[in-house]
Protein backbone atom coordinates (compact mmCIF):
# COMPACT_ATOMS: atom_id res chain seq x y z
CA UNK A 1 126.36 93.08 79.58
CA UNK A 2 123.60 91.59 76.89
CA UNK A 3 120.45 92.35 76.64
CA UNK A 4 119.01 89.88 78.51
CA UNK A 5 120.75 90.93 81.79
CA UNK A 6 119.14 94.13 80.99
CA UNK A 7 115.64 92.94 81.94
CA UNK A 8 117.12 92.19 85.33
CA UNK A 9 116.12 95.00 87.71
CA UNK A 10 118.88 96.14 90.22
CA UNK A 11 118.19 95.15 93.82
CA UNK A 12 118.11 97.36 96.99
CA UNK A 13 122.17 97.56 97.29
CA UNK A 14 122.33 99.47 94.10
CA UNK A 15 119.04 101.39 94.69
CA UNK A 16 119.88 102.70 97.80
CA UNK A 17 122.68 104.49 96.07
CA UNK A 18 120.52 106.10 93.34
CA UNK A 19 119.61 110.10 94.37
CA UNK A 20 115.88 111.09 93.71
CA UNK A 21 115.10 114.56 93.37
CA UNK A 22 111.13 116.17 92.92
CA UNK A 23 110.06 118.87 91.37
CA UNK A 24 107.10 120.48 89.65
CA UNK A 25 107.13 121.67 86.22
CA UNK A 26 104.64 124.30 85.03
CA UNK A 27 103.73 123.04 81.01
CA UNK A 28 101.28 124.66 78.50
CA UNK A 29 98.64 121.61 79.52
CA UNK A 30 99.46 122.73 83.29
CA UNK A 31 101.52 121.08 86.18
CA UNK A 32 103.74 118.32 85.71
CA UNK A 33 105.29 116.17 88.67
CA UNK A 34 108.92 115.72 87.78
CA UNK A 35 111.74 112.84 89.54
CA UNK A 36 115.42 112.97 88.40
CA UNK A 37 116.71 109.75 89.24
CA UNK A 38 120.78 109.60 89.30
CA UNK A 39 123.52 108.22 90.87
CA UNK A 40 126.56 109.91 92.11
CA UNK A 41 128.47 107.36 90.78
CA UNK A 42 131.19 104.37 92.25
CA UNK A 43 131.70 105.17 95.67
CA UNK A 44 133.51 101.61 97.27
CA UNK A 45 136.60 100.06 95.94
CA UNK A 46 134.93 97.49 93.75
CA UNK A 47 132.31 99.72 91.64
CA UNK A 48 133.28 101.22 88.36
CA UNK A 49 131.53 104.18 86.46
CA UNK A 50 130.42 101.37 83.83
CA UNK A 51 128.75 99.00 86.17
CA UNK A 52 126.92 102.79 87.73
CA UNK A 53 125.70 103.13 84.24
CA UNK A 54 124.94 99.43 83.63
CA UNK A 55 122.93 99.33 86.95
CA UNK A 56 120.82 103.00 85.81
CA UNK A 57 120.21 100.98 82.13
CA UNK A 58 118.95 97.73 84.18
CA UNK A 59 116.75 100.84 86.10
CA UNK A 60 115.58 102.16 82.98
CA UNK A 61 114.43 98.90 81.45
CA UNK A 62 112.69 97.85 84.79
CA UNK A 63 110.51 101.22 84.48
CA UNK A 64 109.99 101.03 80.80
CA UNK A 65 111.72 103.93 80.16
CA UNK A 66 112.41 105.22 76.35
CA UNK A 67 115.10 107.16 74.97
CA UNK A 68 114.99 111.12 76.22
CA UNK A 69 115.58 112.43 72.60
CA UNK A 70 111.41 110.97 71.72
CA UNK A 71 108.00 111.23 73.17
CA UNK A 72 108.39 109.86 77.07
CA UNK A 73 106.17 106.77 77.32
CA UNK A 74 103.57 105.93 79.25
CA UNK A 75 104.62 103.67 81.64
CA UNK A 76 101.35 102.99 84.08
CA UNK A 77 100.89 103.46 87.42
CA UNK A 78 104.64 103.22 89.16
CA UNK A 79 104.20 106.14 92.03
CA UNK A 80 102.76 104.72 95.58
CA UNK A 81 101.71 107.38 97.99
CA UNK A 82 100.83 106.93 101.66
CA UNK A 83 101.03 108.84 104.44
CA UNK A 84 103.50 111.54 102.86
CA UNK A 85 106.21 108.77 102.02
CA UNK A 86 106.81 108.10 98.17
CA UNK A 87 107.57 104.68 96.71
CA UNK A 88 108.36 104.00 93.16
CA UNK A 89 107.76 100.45 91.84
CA UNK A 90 110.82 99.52 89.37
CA UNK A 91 109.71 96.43 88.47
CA UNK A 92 111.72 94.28 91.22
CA UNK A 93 109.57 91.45 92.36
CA UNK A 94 110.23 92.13 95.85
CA UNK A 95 111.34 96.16 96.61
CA UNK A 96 110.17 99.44 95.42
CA UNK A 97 112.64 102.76 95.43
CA UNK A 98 111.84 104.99 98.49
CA UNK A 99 111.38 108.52 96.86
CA UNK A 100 113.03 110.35 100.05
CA UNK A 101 111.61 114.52 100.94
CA UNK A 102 109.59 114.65 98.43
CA UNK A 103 108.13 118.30 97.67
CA UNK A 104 104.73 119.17 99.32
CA UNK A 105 103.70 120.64 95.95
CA UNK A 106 104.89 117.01 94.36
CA UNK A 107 103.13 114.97 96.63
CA UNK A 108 99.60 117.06 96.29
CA UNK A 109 99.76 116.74 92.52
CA UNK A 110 101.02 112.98 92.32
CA UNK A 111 98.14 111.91 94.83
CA UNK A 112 95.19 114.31 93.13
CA UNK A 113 96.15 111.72 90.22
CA UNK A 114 98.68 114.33 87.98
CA UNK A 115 101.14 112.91 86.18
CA UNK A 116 104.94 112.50 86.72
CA UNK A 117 107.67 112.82 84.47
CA UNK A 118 110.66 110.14 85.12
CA UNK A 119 114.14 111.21 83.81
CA UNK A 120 116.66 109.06 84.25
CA UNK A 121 120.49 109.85 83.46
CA UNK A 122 122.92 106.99 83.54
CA UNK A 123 126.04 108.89 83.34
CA UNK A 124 126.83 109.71 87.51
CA UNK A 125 125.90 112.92 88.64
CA UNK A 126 127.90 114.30 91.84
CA UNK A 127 125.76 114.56 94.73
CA UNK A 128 127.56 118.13 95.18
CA UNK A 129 126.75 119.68 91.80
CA UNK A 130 124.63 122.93 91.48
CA UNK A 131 121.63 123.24 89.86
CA UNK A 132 123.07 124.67 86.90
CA UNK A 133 126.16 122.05 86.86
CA UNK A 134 122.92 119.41 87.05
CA UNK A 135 121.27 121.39 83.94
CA UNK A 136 124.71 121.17 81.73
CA UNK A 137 124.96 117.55 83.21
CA UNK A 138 121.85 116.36 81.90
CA UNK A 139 121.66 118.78 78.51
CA UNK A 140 125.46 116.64 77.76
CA UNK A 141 123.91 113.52 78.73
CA UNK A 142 120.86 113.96 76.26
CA UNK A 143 122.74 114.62 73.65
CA UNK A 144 125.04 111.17 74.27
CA UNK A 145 121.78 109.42 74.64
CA UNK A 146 122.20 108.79 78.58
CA UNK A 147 118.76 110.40 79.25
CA UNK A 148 115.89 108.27 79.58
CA UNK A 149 112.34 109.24 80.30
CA UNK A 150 109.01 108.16 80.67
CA UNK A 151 105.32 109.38 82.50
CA UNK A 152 103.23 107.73 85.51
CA UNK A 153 101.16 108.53 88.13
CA UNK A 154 100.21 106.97 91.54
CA UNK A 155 98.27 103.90 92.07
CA UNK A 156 95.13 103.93 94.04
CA UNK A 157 96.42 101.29 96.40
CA UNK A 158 99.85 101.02 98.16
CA UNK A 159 100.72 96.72 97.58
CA UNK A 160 102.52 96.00 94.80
């Protein structure tokens, strides 16, 4: 894969594999909104852990993630609220990433205009691990730079 294929978002059949979990974090400056977004990795006959991890670095890019190991970016206004459902824009020109059961706690803070830590690990995470095999998970995928990360917050209106 170059670079250029890079700046290609993923569309909707890779998406809808991708797991997105919410959570709220409670930091020194207050609450922080947080969405893990991973993928339990190749699960037909023709996908391969590297084309998982290709498709989560194409993901990255089209966020504007940076690397997990420095300061998270700013990465504007990506979260789209309405009616209790959660969208996240990735920077396709014609889907957004449904952000499915979001937390209550989540959705009061993203919509009061709080900010939302995305953290994004491109190594496949199985959709059966326990919290604390998730916590090893991403601590060994930090340190082998497969974390990516950046900070958002809802838009005021719902189009893209």
């Amino acid at each position: 894969m170059t670079a250029a294929d890079l700046d290609i978002p993923p569309g909707p059949g890779f998406v809808i594999g991708v797991t997105a979990a919410t959570g709220v974090h409670l930091t020194q400056a207050g609450e922080m909104a947080q969405l893990l977004i991973t993928h339990p990795g190749p699960r037909r006959a023709i996908e391969t852990v590297e084309d998982i991890e290709d498709g989560m670095r194409r993901l990255a890019t089209g966020l504007r993630l940076g690397p997990g190991l420095v300061e998270p970016p700013t990465i504007g206004p990506r979260l789209m609220i309405r009616r209790g459902l959660a969208a996240l824009d990735y920077g396709h020109d014609g889907y957004v990433m449904a952000i499915p059961s979001p937390l209550h706690g989540w959705l009061q803070l993203v919509t009061s205009g709080g900010p939302c830590r995305i953290c994004l690990v491109t190594a496949p995470l199985a959709l059966t691990a326990t919290q604390t095999e998730t916590d090893a998970h991403i601590r060994s995928s930090l340190a082998r730079g497969q974390v990516l990360w950046g900070t958002t917050h809802a838009r005021r209106r719902w189009s893209l």
